[in-house]
Short mmCIF file of N, CA and C and ligand atoms in Angstrom, two decimals:
data_model
loop_
_atom_site.label_atom_id
_atom_site.label_comp_id
_atom_site.label_asym_id
_atom_site.label_seq_id
_atom_site.Cartn_x
_atom_site.Cartn_y
_atom_site.Cartn_z
N MET A 154 4.30 4.58 17.71
CA MET A 154 3.39 4.55 16.58
C MET A 154 3.23 3.12 16.07
N GLN A 155 2.00 2.81 15.66
CA GLN A 155 1.69 1.48 15.14
C GLN A 155 1.45 1.58 13.63
N ILE A 156 2.11 0.75 12.85
CA ILE A 156 1.91 0.75 11.40
C ILE A 156 1.43 -0.63 10.96
N VAL A 157 0.40 -0.65 10.14
CA VAL A 157 -0.10 -1.92 9.58
C VAL A 157 0.18 -1.92 8.08
N ILE A 158 0.99 -2.89 7.63
CA ILE A 158 1.27 -3.01 6.20
C ILE A 158 0.32 -4.06 5.62
N LEU A 159 -0.42 -3.68 4.59
CA LEU A 159 -1.36 -4.60 3.94
C LEU A 159 -0.79 -4.99 2.58
N VAL A 160 -0.63 -6.29 2.36
CA VAL A 160 0.10 -6.76 1.17
C VAL A 160 -0.82 -7.42 0.14
N GLY A 161 -0.81 -6.86 -1.07
CA GLY A 161 -1.51 -7.46 -2.20
C GLY A 161 -0.47 -7.95 -3.19
N THR A 162 -0.46 -9.25 -3.44
CA THR A 162 0.60 -9.80 -4.29
C THR A 162 0.13 -11.05 -5.02
N MET A 163 0.76 -11.30 -6.16
CA MET A 163 0.47 -12.52 -6.91
C MET A 163 1.67 -13.45 -6.81
N THR A 164 2.86 -12.91 -7.03
CA THR A 164 4.05 -13.78 -7.07
C THR A 164 5.07 -13.43 -5.99
N GLY A 165 4.66 -12.65 -4.99
CA GLY A 165 5.50 -12.47 -3.80
C GLY A 165 6.41 -11.26 -3.77
N THR A 166 6.49 -10.50 -4.88
CA THR A 166 7.41 -9.35 -4.88
C THR A 166 6.98 -8.29 -3.86
N ALA A 167 5.69 -8.02 -3.83
CA ALA A 167 5.20 -7.01 -2.88
C ALA A 167 5.42 -7.49 -1.44
N GLN A 168 5.34 -8.79 -1.24
CA GLN A 168 5.56 -9.33 0.11
C GLN A 168 7.02 -9.11 0.53
N LEU A 169 7.92 -9.31 -0.43
CA LEU A 169 9.34 -9.09 -0.17
C LEU A 169 9.58 -7.62 0.21
N CYS A 170 8.93 -6.74 -0.51
CA CYS A 170 9.06 -5.30 -0.22
C CYS A 170 8.52 -5.00 1.18
N ALA A 171 7.38 -5.61 1.51
CA ALA A 171 6.77 -5.39 2.83
C ALA A 171 7.70 -5.88 3.94
N GLN A 172 8.35 -7.02 3.70
CA GLN A 172 9.28 -7.55 4.71
C GLN A 172 10.42 -6.58 4.95
N GLU A 173 10.96 -6.02 3.86
CA GLU A 173 12.05 -5.04 3.99
C GLU A 173 11.56 -3.82 4.76
N MET A 174 10.36 -3.37 4.44
CA MET A 174 9.83 -2.17 5.09
C MET A 174 9.58 -2.44 6.58
N GLU A 175 9.07 -3.63 6.87
CA GLU A 175 8.84 -3.96 8.28
C GLU A 175 10.16 -3.93 9.05
N LEU A 176 11.19 -4.53 8.47
CA LEU A 176 12.50 -4.55 9.14
C LEU A 176 13.04 -3.14 9.35
N ALA A 177 12.83 -2.28 8.34
CA ALA A 177 13.36 -0.92 8.42
C ALA A 177 12.59 -0.06 9.41
N LEU A 178 11.28 -0.26 9.47
CA LEU A 178 10.43 0.66 10.26
C LEU A 178 10.25 0.22 11.71
N ASP A 179 10.30 -1.08 11.94
CA ASP A 179 10.01 -1.60 13.28
C ASP A 179 11.24 -1.45 14.16
N ASP A 180 11.25 -0.38 14.97
CA ASP A 180 12.45 -0.10 15.77
C ASP A 180 12.14 -0.04 17.26
N GLY A 181 11.01 -0.60 17.66
CA GLY A 181 10.66 -0.55 19.08
C GLY A 181 9.75 0.62 19.35
N GLU A 182 10.12 1.78 18.85
CA GLU A 182 9.27 2.97 19.01
C GLU A 182 8.12 2.89 18.02
N THR A 183 8.46 2.51 16.78
CA THR A 183 7.45 2.28 15.75
C THR A 183 7.26 0.77 15.64
N ARG A 184 6.02 0.32 15.77
CA ARG A 184 5.77 -1.13 15.72
C ARG A 184 4.98 -1.46 14.46
N VAL A 185 5.42 -2.50 13.79
CA VAL A 185 4.85 -2.82 12.48
C VAL A 185 4.20 -4.21 12.48
N THR A 186 3.00 -4.29 11.94
CA THR A 186 2.33 -5.57 11.71
C THR A 186 2.12 -5.69 10.21
N THR A 187 2.56 -6.80 9.62
CA THR A 187 2.34 -7.02 8.19
C THR A 187 1.27 -8.08 8.01
N LEU A 188 0.24 -7.72 7.22
CA LEU A 188 -0.85 -8.66 6.96
C LEU A 188 -0.99 -8.88 5.47
N MET A 189 -1.04 -10.13 5.04
CA MET A 189 -1.41 -10.41 3.66
C MET A 189 -2.90 -10.04 3.53
N MET A 190 -3.29 -9.55 2.38
CA MET A 190 -4.69 -9.11 2.25
C MET A 190 -5.69 -10.27 2.18
N ASP A 191 -5.20 -11.47 1.95
CA ASP A 191 -6.10 -12.65 1.86
C ASP A 191 -7.08 -12.68 3.03
N GLY A 192 -8.35 -12.79 2.72
CA GLY A 192 -9.34 -12.98 3.79
C GLY A 192 -9.67 -11.72 4.56
N LEU A 193 -9.09 -10.57 4.20
CA LEU A 193 -9.40 -9.35 4.94
C LEU A 193 -10.62 -8.66 4.32
N ASP A 194 -11.34 -7.90 5.16
CA ASP A 194 -12.38 -7.03 4.63
C ASP A 194 -12.16 -5.63 5.19
N SER A 195 -13.10 -4.73 4.90
CA SER A 195 -12.86 -3.32 5.22
C SER A 195 -12.73 -3.07 6.73
N SER A 196 -13.16 -4.03 7.56
CA SER A 196 -13.05 -3.83 9.01
C SER A 196 -11.58 -3.76 9.46
N VAL A 197 -10.65 -4.17 8.60
CA VAL A 197 -9.23 -4.09 8.97
C VAL A 197 -8.85 -2.63 9.27
N PHE A 198 -9.57 -1.68 8.67
CA PHE A 198 -9.24 -0.27 8.88
C PHE A 198 -9.75 0.27 10.22
N SER A 199 -10.42 -0.59 10.99
CA SER A 199 -10.79 -0.14 12.34
C SER A 199 -9.66 -0.44 13.33
N ARG A 200 -8.63 -1.11 12.86
CA ARG A 200 -7.45 -1.31 13.72
C ARG A 200 -6.79 0.03 14.01
N GLU A 201 -6.09 0.06 15.13
CA GLU A 201 -5.37 1.28 15.46
C GLU A 201 -4.11 1.35 14.61
N GLY A 202 -3.75 2.52 14.18
CA GLY A 202 -2.47 2.67 13.49
C GLY A 202 -2.58 3.32 12.13
N MET A 203 -1.42 3.44 11.52
CA MET A 203 -1.30 4.01 10.19
C MET A 203 -1.18 2.84 9.21
N PHE A 204 -1.67 3.04 8.00
CA PHE A 204 -1.70 1.92 7.06
C PHE A 204 -0.78 2.16 5.87
N LEU A 205 -0.13 1.10 5.49
CA LEU A 205 0.73 1.16 4.31
C LEU A 205 0.25 0.07 3.35
N ILE A 206 -0.27 0.52 2.20
CA ILE A 206 -0.76 -0.42 1.19
C ILE A 206 0.42 -0.76 0.28
N CYS A 207 0.76 -2.03 0.21
CA CYS A 207 1.87 -2.46 -0.63
C CYS A 207 1.31 -3.49 -1.59
N THR A 208 1.05 -3.05 -2.83
CA THR A 208 0.34 -3.95 -3.74
C THR A 208 0.84 -3.86 -5.18
N SER A 209 0.77 -4.99 -5.86
CA SER A 209 1.12 -5.03 -7.28
C SER A 209 -0.15 -4.88 -8.11
N THR A 210 -0.01 -5.08 -9.41
CA THR A 210 -1.11 -4.91 -10.38
C THR A 210 -1.17 -6.13 -11.28
N TYR A 211 -2.37 -6.62 -11.55
CA TYR A 211 -2.49 -7.79 -12.43
C TYR A 211 -3.60 -7.64 -13.44
N GLY A 212 -3.74 -8.69 -14.26
CA GLY A 212 -4.81 -8.69 -15.26
C GLY A 212 -4.68 -7.46 -16.13
N GLN A 213 -5.76 -6.72 -16.25
CA GLN A 213 -5.71 -5.48 -17.01
C GLN A 213 -5.90 -4.32 -16.05
N GLY A 214 -4.85 -4.11 -15.25
CA GLY A 214 -4.91 -3.02 -14.28
C GLY A 214 -5.74 -3.34 -13.05
N ASP A 215 -5.82 -4.62 -12.71
CA ASP A 215 -6.60 -5.03 -11.54
C ASP A 215 -5.72 -5.15 -10.31
N VAL A 216 -6.37 -5.20 -9.15
CA VAL A 216 -5.63 -5.52 -7.93
C VAL A 216 -5.35 -7.03 -7.98
N PRO A 217 -4.31 -7.51 -7.29
CA PRO A 217 -4.03 -8.96 -7.30
C PRO A 217 -5.21 -9.75 -6.71
N ASP A 218 -5.28 -11.03 -7.01
CA ASP A 218 -6.40 -11.86 -6.53
C ASP A 218 -6.56 -11.79 -5.01
N ASN A 219 -5.44 -11.78 -4.28
CA ASN A 219 -5.58 -11.82 -2.81
C ASN A 219 -6.06 -10.49 -2.24
N ALA A 220 -6.11 -9.46 -3.09
CA ALA A 220 -6.55 -8.14 -2.63
C ALA A 220 -7.99 -7.85 -3.04
N ARG A 221 -8.54 -8.72 -3.86
CA ARG A 221 -9.83 -8.41 -4.48
C ARG A 221 -10.96 -8.27 -3.46
N ALA A 222 -11.02 -9.23 -2.49
CA ALA A 222 -12.12 -9.21 -1.52
C ALA A 222 -12.09 -7.91 -0.70
N LEU A 223 -10.91 -7.52 -0.28
CA LEU A 223 -10.79 -6.28 0.51
C LEU A 223 -11.20 -5.07 -0.33
N TYR A 224 -10.70 -5.02 -1.55
CA TYR A 224 -11.01 -3.89 -2.44
C TYR A 224 -12.53 -3.82 -2.72
N GLU A 225 -13.12 -4.96 -3.04
CA GLU A 225 -14.56 -4.98 -3.35
C GLU A 225 -15.39 -4.63 -2.11
N ASP A 226 -14.95 -5.08 -0.94
CA ASP A 226 -15.69 -4.78 0.29
C ASP A 226 -15.67 -3.28 0.60
N LEU A 227 -14.53 -2.64 0.34
CA LEU A 227 -14.45 -1.18 0.55
C LEU A 227 -15.44 -0.47 -0.38
N LYS A 228 -15.50 -0.95 -1.62
CA LYS A 228 -16.39 -0.30 -2.59
C LYS A 228 -17.86 -0.56 -2.26
N ALA A 229 -18.16 -1.75 -1.72
CA ALA A 229 -19.55 -2.10 -1.42
C ALA A 229 -20.04 -1.44 -0.13
N LYS A 230 -19.21 -1.50 0.91
CA LYS A 230 -19.68 -1.02 2.23
C LYS A 230 -19.43 0.46 2.46
N ARG A 231 -18.43 0.99 1.78
CA ARG A 231 -18.10 2.41 1.87
C ARG A 231 -18.05 2.94 3.31
N PRO A 232 -17.21 2.33 4.16
CA PRO A 232 -17.11 2.82 5.55
C PRO A 232 -16.48 4.21 5.59
N ASP A 233 -16.78 4.95 6.63
CA ASP A 233 -16.16 6.25 6.84
C ASP A 233 -14.72 6.01 7.34
N LEU A 234 -13.75 6.41 6.54
CA LEU A 234 -12.34 6.17 6.92
C LEU A 234 -11.63 7.49 7.23
N SER A 235 -12.38 8.48 7.70
CA SER A 235 -11.75 9.78 7.92
C SER A 235 -10.71 9.76 9.05
N HIS A 236 -10.70 8.69 9.85
CA HIS A 236 -9.70 8.56 10.92
C HIS A 236 -8.40 7.92 10.40
N VAL A 237 -8.40 7.50 9.12
CA VAL A 237 -7.27 6.69 8.60
C VAL A 237 -6.24 7.56 7.87
N ARG A 238 -4.97 7.30 8.18
CA ARG A 238 -3.87 7.87 7.38
C ARG A 238 -3.15 6.70 6.72
N TYR A 239 -2.75 6.90 5.47
CA TYR A 239 -2.17 5.76 4.76
C TYR A 239 -1.13 6.23 3.74
N GLY A 240 -0.32 5.27 3.31
CA GLY A 240 0.62 5.48 2.22
C GLY A 240 0.45 4.34 1.22
N VAL A 241 0.95 4.53 0.00
CA VAL A 241 0.83 3.47 -1.01
C VAL A 241 2.20 3.23 -1.66
N PHE A 242 2.66 1.99 -1.55
CA PHE A 242 3.82 1.55 -2.30
C PHE A 242 3.30 0.58 -3.35
N GLY A 243 3.21 1.05 -4.60
CA GLY A 243 2.63 0.24 -5.66
C GLY A 243 3.71 -0.40 -6.52
N LEU A 244 3.38 -1.59 -7.04
CA LEU A 244 4.28 -2.28 -7.97
C LEU A 244 3.56 -2.51 -9.28
N GLY A 245 4.31 -2.33 -10.36
CA GLY A 245 3.74 -2.54 -11.68
C GLY A 245 4.85 -2.63 -12.70
N ASP A 246 4.48 -2.47 -13.93
CA ASP A 246 5.44 -2.61 -15.03
C ASP A 246 5.00 -1.66 -16.14
N ARG A 247 5.88 -0.74 -16.54
CA ARG A 247 5.52 0.27 -17.54
C ARG A 247 5.22 -0.32 -18.91
N THR A 248 5.60 -1.61 -19.10
CA THR A 248 5.25 -2.28 -20.34
C THR A 248 3.72 -2.26 -20.51
N TYR A 249 3.02 -2.31 -19.36
CA TYR A 249 1.56 -2.19 -19.37
C TYR A 249 1.22 -0.70 -19.29
N ALA A 250 1.46 -0.01 -20.42
CA ALA A 250 1.40 1.45 -20.40
C ALA A 250 0.04 1.99 -19.98
N GLU A 251 -1.02 1.33 -20.43
CA GLU A 251 -2.38 1.85 -20.17
C GLU A 251 -2.82 1.67 -18.73
N THR A 252 -2.22 0.70 -18.06
CA THR A 252 -2.71 0.36 -16.72
C THR A 252 -1.56 0.34 -15.71
N PHE A 253 -0.52 1.15 -16.00
CA PHE A 253 0.67 1.10 -15.16
C PHE A 253 0.32 1.44 -13.70
N ASN A 254 0.66 0.50 -12.82
CA ASN A 254 0.48 0.70 -11.37
C ASN A 254 -0.96 0.96 -10.94
N PHE A 255 -1.90 0.40 -11.66
CA PHE A 255 -3.31 0.63 -11.33
C PHE A 255 -3.74 -0.04 -10.02
N GLY A 256 -3.03 -1.08 -9.60
CA GLY A 256 -3.39 -1.75 -8.33
C GLY A 256 -3.30 -0.75 -7.18
N GLY A 257 -2.16 -0.08 -7.08
CA GLY A 257 -1.97 0.93 -6.03
C GLY A 257 -2.91 2.11 -6.24
N LYS A 258 -3.09 2.47 -7.50
CA LYS A 258 -3.97 3.61 -7.83
C LYS A 258 -5.41 3.33 -7.39
N ARG A 259 -5.87 2.11 -7.61
CA ARG A 259 -7.25 1.77 -7.23
C ARG A 259 -7.44 1.89 -5.72
N PHE A 260 -6.49 1.37 -4.95
CA PHE A 260 -6.61 1.49 -3.49
C PHE A 260 -6.54 2.96 -3.06
N ASP A 261 -5.62 3.69 -3.68
CA ASP A 261 -5.48 5.10 -3.34
C ASP A 261 -6.79 5.84 -3.57
N GLU A 262 -7.41 5.59 -4.72
CA GLU A 262 -8.65 6.30 -5.05
C GLU A 262 -9.79 5.96 -4.11
N ILE A 263 -9.96 4.67 -3.82
CA ILE A 263 -11.10 4.31 -2.96
C ILE A 263 -10.86 4.82 -1.52
N LEU A 264 -9.63 4.74 -1.04
CA LEU A 264 -9.37 5.21 0.33
C LEU A 264 -9.61 6.72 0.44
N THR A 265 -9.17 7.46 -0.58
CA THR A 265 -9.41 8.91 -0.58
C THR A 265 -10.91 9.20 -0.63
N GLU A 266 -11.62 8.47 -1.49
CA GLU A 266 -13.07 8.65 -1.59
C GLU A 266 -13.76 8.44 -0.25
N LEU A 267 -13.24 7.51 0.54
CA LEU A 267 -13.87 7.17 1.82
C LEU A 267 -13.38 8.08 2.95
N GLY A 268 -12.60 9.08 2.60
CA GLY A 268 -12.23 10.09 3.59
C GLY A 268 -10.86 9.91 4.23
N ALA A 269 -10.15 8.83 3.86
CA ALA A 269 -8.82 8.61 4.45
C ALA A 269 -7.83 9.63 3.86
N ARG A 270 -6.78 9.90 4.63
CA ARG A 270 -5.80 10.90 4.17
C ARG A 270 -4.49 10.22 3.81
N ARG A 271 -4.05 10.45 2.58
CA ARG A 271 -2.77 9.86 2.17
C ARG A 271 -1.61 10.70 2.67
N VAL A 272 -0.58 10.01 3.12
CA VAL A 272 0.65 10.67 3.54
C VAL A 272 1.69 10.41 2.45
N GLY A 273 2.30 11.46 1.93
CA GLY A 273 3.34 11.31 0.90
C GLY A 273 2.73 10.95 -0.45
N GLU A 274 3.61 10.83 -1.44
CA GLU A 274 3.16 10.47 -2.78
C GLU A 274 3.01 8.96 -2.90
N ARG A 275 2.13 8.55 -3.80
CA ARG A 275 1.99 7.12 -4.10
C ARG A 275 3.22 6.69 -4.89
N HIS A 276 3.93 5.68 -4.36
CA HIS A 276 5.10 5.22 -5.11
C HIS A 276 4.66 4.27 -6.22
N MET A 277 5.33 4.38 -7.37
CA MET A 277 5.00 3.51 -8.50
C MET A 277 6.27 2.80 -8.97
N HIS A 278 6.47 1.60 -8.46
CA HIS A 278 7.65 0.88 -8.91
C HIS A 278 7.42 0.31 -10.31
N ASP A 279 8.50 0.34 -11.11
CA ASP A 279 8.43 -0.15 -12.49
C ASP A 279 9.35 -1.36 -12.63
N ALA A 280 8.75 -2.55 -12.79
CA ALA A 280 9.54 -3.78 -12.88
C ALA A 280 10.46 -3.78 -14.10
N SER A 281 10.12 -3.00 -15.15
CA SER A 281 10.95 -2.99 -16.36
C SER A 281 12.16 -2.05 -16.22
N SER A 282 12.26 -1.36 -15.07
CA SER A 282 13.34 -0.38 -14.90
C SER A 282 14.66 -1.03 -14.50
N GLY A 283 14.58 -2.25 -14.00
CA GLY A 283 15.80 -2.91 -13.53
C GLY A 283 16.15 -2.54 -12.09
N VAL A 284 15.44 -1.58 -11.53
CA VAL A 284 15.67 -1.19 -10.13
C VAL A 284 14.97 -2.20 -9.22
N LEU A 285 15.69 -2.70 -8.21
CA LEU A 285 15.08 -3.70 -7.33
C LEU A 285 14.03 -3.07 -6.44
N PRO A 286 12.80 -3.59 -6.46
CA PRO A 286 11.74 -2.96 -5.68
C PRO A 286 12.01 -2.97 -4.18
N GLU A 287 12.66 -4.04 -3.68
CA GLU A 287 12.86 -4.10 -2.23
C GLU A 287 13.87 -3.04 -1.76
N GLU A 288 14.79 -2.67 -2.66
CA GLU A 288 15.74 -1.61 -2.29
C GLU A 288 15.05 -0.25 -2.28
N THR A 289 14.22 -0.01 -3.30
CA THR A 289 13.46 1.24 -3.35
C THR A 289 12.53 1.32 -2.14
N ALA A 290 11.94 0.19 -1.80
CA ALA A 290 10.98 0.16 -0.68
C ALA A 290 11.65 0.62 0.61
N LEU A 291 12.85 0.18 0.79
CA LEU A 291 13.61 0.51 2.00
C LEU A 291 13.80 2.03 2.12
N GLU A 292 14.21 2.65 1.02
CA GLU A 292 14.41 4.11 1.03
C GLU A 292 13.09 4.84 1.15
N TRP A 293 12.13 4.40 0.34
CA TRP A 293 10.84 5.09 0.28
C TRP A 293 10.15 5.10 1.64
N CYS A 294 10.20 3.95 2.34
CA CYS A 294 9.43 3.86 3.59
C CYS A 294 10.03 4.74 4.68
N GLN A 295 11.34 4.99 4.59
CA GLN A 295 11.93 5.86 5.61
C GLN A 295 11.49 7.31 5.40
N GLU A 296 11.42 7.71 4.13
CA GLU A 296 10.90 9.06 3.84
C GLU A 296 9.43 9.16 4.24
N TRP A 297 8.70 8.08 3.97
CA TRP A 297 7.27 8.06 4.31
C TRP A 297 7.07 8.21 5.82
N LEU A 298 7.87 7.48 6.59
CA LEU A 298 7.75 7.55 8.06
C LEU A 298 8.06 8.96 8.56
N ALA A 299 9.05 9.59 7.95
CA ALA A 299 9.40 10.97 8.37
C ALA A 299 8.20 11.90 8.11
N LYS A 300 7.57 11.74 6.96
CA LYS A 300 6.39 12.58 6.64
C LYS A 300 5.23 12.28 7.59
N LEU A 301 5.06 11.01 7.88
CA LEU A 301 4.00 10.58 8.79
C LEU A 301 4.20 11.22 10.16
N ARG A 302 5.43 11.19 10.65
CA ARG A 302 5.72 11.77 11.97
C ARG A 302 5.45 13.27 11.97
N GLU A 303 5.84 13.94 10.87
CA GLU A 303 5.57 15.39 10.77
C GLU A 303 4.08 15.67 10.86
N GLN A 304 3.30 14.87 10.10
CA GLN A 304 1.85 15.12 10.06
C GLN A 304 1.20 14.81 11.39
N VAL A 305 1.65 13.75 12.03
CA VAL A 305 1.07 13.38 13.33
C VAL A 305 1.40 14.47 14.36
N ALA A 306 2.63 14.98 14.30
CA ALA A 306 3.05 16.04 15.23
C ALA A 306 2.24 17.31 14.99
N ALA A 307 1.92 17.56 13.70
CA ALA A 307 1.17 18.78 13.35
C ALA A 307 -0.32 18.63 13.73
N GLY A 308 -0.76 17.38 13.95
CA GLY A 308 -2.14 17.14 14.40
C GLY A 308 -3.11 16.94 13.27
C1 FMN B 38 -0.18 -11.39 -16.09
C2 FMN B 38 0.39 -10.10 -15.57
C3 FMN B 38 -0.37 -8.94 -15.68
C4 FMN B 38 0.17 -7.70 -15.23
N1 FMN B 38 -0.59 -6.56 -15.41
C5 FMN B 38 -0.04 -5.37 -15.05
C6 FMN B 38 -0.76 -4.15 -15.28
O1 FMN B 38 -1.86 -4.12 -15.81
N2 FMN B 38 -0.17 -2.98 -14.89
C7 FMN B 38 1.08 -2.94 -14.30
O2 FMN B 38 1.55 -1.84 -13.98
N3 FMN B 38 1.76 -4.09 -14.06
C8 FMN B 38 1.26 -5.29 -14.40
N4 FMN B 38 1.96 -6.45 -14.17
C9 FMN B 38 3.30 -6.37 -13.54
C10 FMN B 38 3.32 -6.71 -12.04
O3 FMN B 38 2.47 -5.86 -11.28
C11 FMN B 38 4.76 -6.57 -11.53
O4 FMN B 38 5.58 -7.51 -12.19
C12 FMN B 38 4.92 -6.71 -10.03
O5 FMN B 38 6.25 -6.43 -9.64
C13 FMN B 38 4.54 -8.10 -9.53
O6 FMN B 38 4.51 -8.09 -8.12
P1 FMN B 38 4.00 -9.34 -7.24
O7 FMN B 38 5.01 -10.43 -7.39
O8 FMN B 38 3.96 -8.82 -5.83
O9 FMN B 38 2.63 -9.73 -7.70
C14 FMN B 38 1.45 -7.67 -14.63
C15 FMN B 38 2.19 -8.86 -14.50
C16 FMN B 38 1.67 -10.07 -14.98
C17 FMN B 38 2.52 -11.32 -14.85
#
């Protein structure tokens, strides 16, 4: 299985999480490619594989700057993504109560709208919880992979 991790980040925390997930998931049988979202557009979803969106939240519930072009391109071009399966590991901070984890939520919503199928629940990391996101990412991605394998096996 091929997994593509797409990273939206401002200060590198999501990238750290993606690195941990790549290390955990890439075992020879499952191959992982991690791409920063900078410079990507919606054509990235024509790659083969399953997608893992790993993104934080900025501004007032916005996607990070490096994720903006990809997010806007999805909304503008609206490609048919019914062949896509994806998961979302979102980062945010509950101090921003009104917009908590909206970066991941925005990607989740547009991907679903375009016909893609989410595997597992959208994770919402809370920076104010004191729990290290990279540790949670490690556990979360293993559960996600197990669900992904079940769904792929089920067809
Ligand atoms: C200026 C600023 C705005 C933020 N806005 C939000 C927000 O609206 N909602 C939220 O859940 N988190 C918000 N956050 C928290 C970040 O998403 C969180 O700290 C995250 O772990 C940062 O990850 P990164 O280093 O990958 O960008 C904000 C953080 C900063 C510094």
